[in-house]
Amino acid sequence: MGQFIAFVTNLQNLLSLGVGVLVFATLITLAGSFSGGAKLDTRLKAVAVRREELKRRSRQAIAESGSGSAGLRHTDDGFKKRVVKRLNLSKMLEDPKIADKMAQAGYRGPKPLTTFYFFRFSMPFLFLAVAAFYLFVFNDFGLPPITRVTAVMFAAVIGFYAPNIFLANSISKRRLSIMQAFPDALDLLLICVEAGMSIEAAIQKVSLEIGGSSIDLAEEMTLLSAELSYLLDRRMAYEGLAKRTNHPGVRSVATAMTQAETYGTPLGSALRTMAKENREMRMSAAEKKAAALPAKLTVPMILFFLPVLFIVILTPAIISIQDTMAAGGG
């Protein structure tokens, strides 16, 4: 036990452990890039379940003869649901935009929402307990008590915002994955529509073809096809796509498709224009990132490249000077 405490309180060991965790995370990320097909199959199966749910909801709405029922309700039972319900966390931590954010991150249904509220409530206490146990039991680093208390409270604040940070990161990565493949998906959709396919069949075909480039976009296209087939108002399907992606390019495409459905405007020309605009948006985003790259590389070059460069240049000269001084002294 003493050896374990000594290991945990050693700053060098903690740094080594952190480096090991980062290396392991890098390997897991690289390995995950080779399993895209399995993820695509799993997520398309989940969308198929959503399709069946929409079908049941449509049948129920027809059977009820427009009684205004909301349709089938999701159920979420479990420990986290009981905690959220007993403590009324959905009211205490209420966020009117959280449902839209969960959809933008790819999480649908009440269970992810319950999980978010549960972790947003529990993470501050968890971070506070871990920080307090470490700073007041294992190693205080020679800090005064007031500094340690401040660090513990800061850890609790980080724990409170950690679920929001995770959710924002998930939304950003998913939106980037969608927008990188969206212009190509519009080109494929244009080809299918001009070949005479219906919009539902064209979207379903594109969702199968675009899965190799973006699993998230394939999932959204499949879900759009299902909603077009089973929702009472097709306009709701396009609005749902725009809301789930929350990107101006997708929103403009959804508006164009809605106008084509409502007023009978040519869909092919609209898709051709939207594909060009989204391709330009993707190119401008890449140019903006490339322009910001030199400024971002300044600090890494100062910290990592320049010291190594100085070592490589100066070490032979230092060795030569030492040899000359040693020979002169002999």
Coordinates of C-alpha atoms in Angstrom, one line a residue:
M1 CA 0.0 0.0 0.0
G2 CA 2.8 2.4 0.8
Q3 CA 4.4 1.7 -2.6
F4 CA 1.1 2.5 -4.3
I5 CA 0.8 5.8 -2.4
A6 CA 4.3 6.7 -3.2
F7 CA 3.7 5.9 -6.9
V8 CA 0.5 8.0 -7.0
T9 CA 2.1 11.0 -5.3
N10 CA 5.1 11.1 -7.6
L11 CA 4.6 13.8 -10.2
Q12 CA 6.9 12.1 -12.7
N13 CA 4.8 8.9 -12.5
L14 CA 1.6 10.8 -13.0
L15 CA 3.1 12.4 -16.1
S16 CA 4.2 9.0 -17.4
L17 CA 0.8 7.6 -16.8
G18 CA -0.8 10.6 -18.6
V19 CA 1.4 10.0 -21.6
G20 CA 0.5 6.4 -21.6
V21 CA -3.2 7.1 -21.5
L22 CA -2.8 9.6 -24.5
V23 CA -0.8 7.0 -26.5
F24 CA -3.5 4.4 -25.8
A25 CA -6.3 6.8 -26.8
T26 CA -4.4 7.5 -30.1
L27 CA -4.1 3.8 -30.8
I28 CA -7.8 3.3 -30.1
T29 CA -8.7 6.2 -32.4
L30 CA -6.5 4.8 -35.2
A31 CA -8.0 1.4 -34.7
G32 CA -11.5 2.8 -34.8
S33 CA -11.0 4.2 -38.2
F34 CA -10.8 0.7 -39.6
S35 CA -14.2 -0.3 -38.2
G36 CA -16.4 2.1 -40.1
G37 CA -18.3 -0.6 -41.9
A38 CA -19.4 -2.2 -38.6
K39 CA -20.5 1.2 -37.2
L40 CA -22.4 1.9 -40.4
D41 CA -24.3 -1.4 -40.2
T42 CA -25.2 -0.8 -36.5
R43 CA -26.4 2.7 -37.0
L44 CA -28.4 1.9 -40.1
K45 CA -30.1 -0.9 -38.1
A46 CA -30.9 1.7 -35.5
V47 CA -32.4 3.9 -38.2
A48 CA -34.4 0.9 -39.5
V49 CA -35.9 0.6 -36.0
R50 CA -36.8 4.3 -36.2
R51 CA -38.4 3.6 -39.6
E52 CA -40.6 0.9 -38.0
E53 CA -41.5 3.3 -35.2
L54 CA -42.6 5.9 -37.7
K55 CA -44.6 3.4 -39.5
R56 CA -46.4 2.3 -36.3
R57 CA -46.9 6.0 -35.4
S58 CA -48.4 6.7 -38.8
R59 CA -50.8 3.7 -38.5
Q60 CA -51.8 4.8 -35.1
A61 CA -52.5 8.4 -36.2
I62 CA -54.7 7.0 -39.1
A63 CA -56.5 4.7 -36.7
E64 CA -57.3 7.5 -34.3
S65 CA -58.8 9.6 -37.1
G66 CA -56.9 12.7 -36.4
S67 CA -57.6 12.8 -32.7
G68 CA -54.4 14.7 -32.1
S69 CA -52.5 12.0 -30.2
A70 CA -48.8 12.3 -30.0
G71 CA -48.3 8.7 -31.0
L72 CA -46.2 6.0 -29.4
R73 CA -44.2 7.1 -26.4
H74 CA -40.7 6.0 -25.7
T75 CA -40.0 4.4 -22.4
D76 CA -36.8 4.8 -20.3
D77 CA -36.5 2.7 -17.2
G78 CA -33.4 2.3 -15.1
F79 CA -31.4 3.7 -12.2
K80 CA -30.6 7.0 -13.9
K81 CA -34.2 7.6 -14.9
R82 CA -35.3 7.0 -11.3
V83 CA -32.7 9.4 -10.0
V84 CA -33.6 12.1 -12.5
K85 CA -37.3 11.7 -11.8
R86 CA -37.0 11.6 -8.0
L87 CA -34.7 14.6 -7.8
N88 CA -36.7 16.4 -10.6
L89 CA -33.4 17.2 -12.4
S90 CA -35.2 17.9 -15.7
K91 CA -36.7 20.9 -14.0
M92 CA -33.8 21.9 -11.9
L93 CA -31.3 21.7 -14.8
E94 CA -33.8 22.6 -17.5
D95 CA -32.3 23.7 -20.8
P96 CA -34.8 24.5 -23.6
K97 CA -32.2 23.7 -26.3
I98 CA -30.8 20.5 -24.9
A99 CA -33.2 18.2 -26.9
D100 CA -32.1 19.9 -30.1
K101 CA -28.4 19.6 -29.1
M102 CA -28.8 15.9 -28.3
A103 CA -30.3 15.4 -31.8
Q104 CA -27.4 17.4 -33.4
A105 CA -25.0 15.1 -31.6
G106 CA -26.8 12.0 -32.9
Y107 CA -28.5 11.0 -29.7
R108 CA -32.2 10.4 -30.1
G109 CA -34.9 9.4 -27.6
P110 CA -35.4 10.1 -23.9
K111 CA -32.6 7.8 -22.6
P112 CA -29.7 10.0 -23.8
L113 CA -31.4 13.0 -22.3
T114 CA -31.8 11.3 -19.0
T115 CA -28.2 10.2 -19.1
F116 CA -27.1 13.8 -19.8
Y117 CA -29.1 15.2 -16.8
F118 CA -27.8 12.4 -14.5
F119 CA -24.1 13.1 -15.4
R120 CA -24.6 16.8 -15.2
F121 CA -25.8 16.4 -11.7
S122 CA -23.3 13.8 -10.5
M123 CA -20.1 14.9 -12.2
P124 CA -19.5 17.9 -10.0
F125 CA -19.7 15.8 -6.9
L126 CA -17.5 13.1 -8.5
F127 CA -14.8 15.6 -9.5
L128 CA -15.0 17.3 -6.1
A129 CA -14.6 14.0 -4.2
V130 CA -11.6 12.9 -6.4
A131 CA -9.8 16.2 -6.1
A132 CA -10.4 16.5 -2.4
F133 CA -9.3 12.9 -1.7
Y134 CA -6.1 13.4 -3.7
L135 CA -5.2 16.9 -2.4
F136 CA -6.0 16.3 1.2
V137 CA -5.1 12.6 1.6
F138 CA -2.5 11.6 -1.0
N139 CA -0.4 14.6 -1.8
D140 CA -0.9 18.3 -1.0
F141 CA 2.1 19.4 -3.2
G142 CA 3.0 21.8 -0.3
L143 CA 0.0 24.0 -1.0
P144 CA -1.8 26.0 1.7
P145 CA -5.3 24.8 2.7
I146 CA -7.1 27.7 1.0
T147 CA -5.3 27.0 -2.3
R148 CA -6.3 23.3 -2.1
V149 CA -10.0 24.2 -1.3
T150 CA -10.0 26.6 -4.3
A151 CA -8.6 23.8 -6.5
V152 CA -11.3 21.4 -5.2
M153 CA -14.0 23.9 -6.0
F154 CA -12.5 24.5 -9.4
A155 CA -12.7 20.8 -10.1
A156 CA -16.4 20.8 -9.2
V157 CA -17.0 23.6 -11.7
I158 CA -15.2 21.6 -14.3
G159 CA -17.3 18.6 -13.5
F160 CA -20.5 20.7 -13.9
Y161 CA -19.5 21.9 -17.4
A162 CA -17.9 18.6 -18.5
P163 CA -21.1 17.1 -20.0
N164 CA -21.8 20.3 -21.9
I165 CA -18.2 20.3 -23.3
F166 CA -18.5 16.6 -24.3
L167 CA -21.8 17.4 -26.0
A168 CA -20.5 20.4 -27.8
N169 CA -17.5 18.4 -29.0
S170 CA -19.7 15.6 -30.3
I171 CA -21.9 18.1 -32.2
S172 CA -18.8 19.7 -33.8
K173 CA -17.3 16.4 -34.9
R174 CA -20.6 15.2 -36.3
R175 CA -21.3 18.4 -38.1
L176 CA -17.8 18.4 -39.6
S177 CA -18.3 14.8 -40.8
I178 CA -21.6 15.6 -42.4
M179 CA -20.5 18.7 -44.2
Q180 CA -17.3 17.2 -45.6
A181 CA -19.4 14.7 -47.5
F182 CA -22.6 16.7 -48.1
P183 CA -21.6 18.3 -51.5
D184 CA -20.8 14.8 -52.8
A185 CA -24.1 13.5 -51.5
L186 CA -26.0 16.4 -53.3
D187 CA -24.2 15.5 -56.6
L188 CA -25.3 11.8 -56.2
L189 CA -28.8 13.0 -55.3
L190 CA -28.9 15.2 -58.4
I191 CA -27.8 12.2 -60.6
C192 CA -30.5 10.0 -59.1
V193 CA -33.3 12.6 -59.5
E194 CA -32.4 13.4 -63.1
A195 CA -32.3 9.7 -63.8
G196 CA -36.0 9.5 -62.9
M197 CA -35.9 8.2 -59.4
S198 CA -38.4 9.5 -56.8
I199 CA -36.9 11.7 -54.0
E200 CA -37.4 8.9 -51.4
A201 CA -35.7 6.3 -53.5
A202 CA -32.9 8.8 -54.4
I203 CA -32.2 9.7 -50.8
Q204 CA -32.2 6.0 -49.8
K205 CA -29.8 5.2 -52.6
V206 CA -27.5 8.1 -51.6
S207 CA -27.5 7.0 -48.0
L208 CA -26.1 3.6 -49.0
E209 CA -23.5 5.1 -51.3
I210 CA -22.3 7.9 -49.0
G211 CA -21.7 5.6 -45.9
G212 CA -18.1 5.1 -46.8
S213 CA -17.4 8.9 -46.6
S214 CA -19.6 9.8 -43.7
I215 CA -21.5 7.4 -41.4
D216 CA -23.3 10.3 -39.8
L217 CA -24.6 11.7 -43.1
A218 CA -25.7 8.2 -44.2
E219 CA -27.6 7.9 -41.0
E220 CA -29.3 11.3 -41.5
M221 CA -30.2 10.5 -45.1
T222 CA -31.7 7.2 -44.1
L223 CA -33.7 8.8 -41.4
L224 CA -34.9 11.5 -43.8
S225 CA -36.1 8.8 -46.2
A226 CA -38.0 7.1 -43.4
E227 CA -39.6 10.4 -42.2
L228 CA -40.6 11.3 -45.8
S229 CA -42.3 7.9 -46.1
Y230 CA -44.2 7.9 -42.8
L231 CA -44.7 11.5 -41.5
L232 CA -48.0 13.1 -42.2
D233 CA -46.4 16.3 -43.4
R234 CA -43.3 15.9 -45.6
R235 CA -42.2 19.5 -44.8
M236 CA -41.6 18.3 -41.2
A237 CA -39.0 15.8 -42.5
Y238 CA -36.9 18.5 -44.2
E239 CA -37.2 20.8 -41.2
G240 CA -36.1 17.9 -39.0
L241 CA -33.0 17.4 -41.1
A242 CA -32.1 21.1 -40.9
K243 CA -32.7 21.1 -37.2
R244 CA -30.6 18.0 -36.5
T245 CA -27.6 19.3 -38.5
N246 CA -27.9 23.0 -37.7
H247 CA -25.8 24.1 -40.6
P248 CA -26.8 26.9 -43.1
G249 CA -25.9 24.7 -46.1
V250 CA -28.2 21.9 -45.1
R251 CA -30.9 24.4 -44.1
S252 CA -30.8 26.0 -47.5
V253 CA -31.1 22.6 -49.2
A254 CA -34.0 21.7 -46.9
T255 CA -35.7 24.9 -47.8
A256 CA -35.2 24.3 -51.5
M257 CA -36.7 20.8 -51.2
T258 CA -39.7 22.1 -49.3
Q259 CA -40.4 24.7 -52.0
A260 CA -40.1 22.0 -54.7
E261 CA -42.6 19.9 -52.8
T262 CA -45.0 22.8 -52.2
Y263 CA -44.8 24.8 -55.4
G264 CA -43.6 22.2 -57.9
T265 CA -40.4 24.0 -58.8
P266 CA -37.7 22.0 -60.6
L267 CA -35.7 20.1 -58.0
G268 CA -32.7 19.3 -60.3
S269 CA -31.7 22.9 -60.9
A270 CA -32.0 23.6 -57.2
L271 CA -29.9 20.7 -56.2
R272 CA -27.2 21.7 -58.8
T273 CA -27.1 25.2 -57.3
M274 CA -27.0 24.0 -53.7
A275 CA -24.3 21.4 -54.5
K276 CA -22.1 24.2 -56.0
E277 CA -22.7 26.5 -53.0
N278 CA -21.9 23.8 -50.4
R279 CA -18.8 22.8 -52.3
E280 CA -17.7 26.5 -52.2
M281 CA -18.5 26.6 -48.5
R282 CA -16.4 23.5 -47.9
M283 CA -13.5 25.0 -49.9
S284 CA -13.7 28.3 -48.0
A285 CA -13.7 26.4 -44.7
A286 CA -10.6 24.5 -45.8
E287 CA -8.9 27.7 -46.9
K288 CA -9.7 29.4 -43.6
K289 CA -8.2 26.5 -41.7
A290 CA -5.1 26.5 -43.8
A291 CA -4.7 30.3 -43.3
A292 CA -4.8 29.8 -39.5
L293 CA -2.3 27.0 -39.6
P294 CA 0.9 29.1 -39.4
A295 CA -0.3 30.9 -36.3
K296 CA -1.2 27.6 -34.6
L297 CA 2.2 26.1 -35.4
T298 CA 4.2 29.0 -33.8
V299 CA 4.0 27.7 -30.2
P300 CA 4.7 24.0 -31.1
M301 CA 7.7 25.1 -33.2
I302 CA 9.1 27.2 -30.3
L303 CA 8.5 24.4 -27.7
F304 CA 9.5 21.3 -29.7
F305 CA 11.3 22.1 -33.0
L306 CA 13.7 24.9 -32.1
P307 CA 15.3 23.1 -29.0
V308 CA 15.9 20.0 -31.1
L309 CA 17.3 22.1 -33.9
F310 CA 19.7 23.9 -31.5
I311 CA 20.8 20.6 -30.1
V312 CA 21.5 19.1 -33.6
I313 CA 23.4 22.3 -34.7
L314 CA 25.3 23.0 -31.4
T315 CA 26.2 19.5 -30.2
P316 CA 28.9 18.8 -32.8
A317 CA 30.4 22.2 -32.2
I318 CA 30.5 21.7 -28.5
I319 CA 32.0 18.3 -28.8
S320 CA 34.7 19.7 -31.2
I321 CA 35.5 22.5 -28.8
Q322 CA 35.8 20.0 -25.9
D323 CA 38.1 17.8 -27.9
T324 CA 40.3 20.8 -28.9
M325 CA 40.5 22.0 -25.3
A326 CA 41.4 18.5 -24.1
A327 CA 44.1 18.1 -26.7
G328 CA 45.5 21.5 -25.8
G329 CA 45.5 20.8 -22.2
G330 CA 47.3 17.4 -22.8

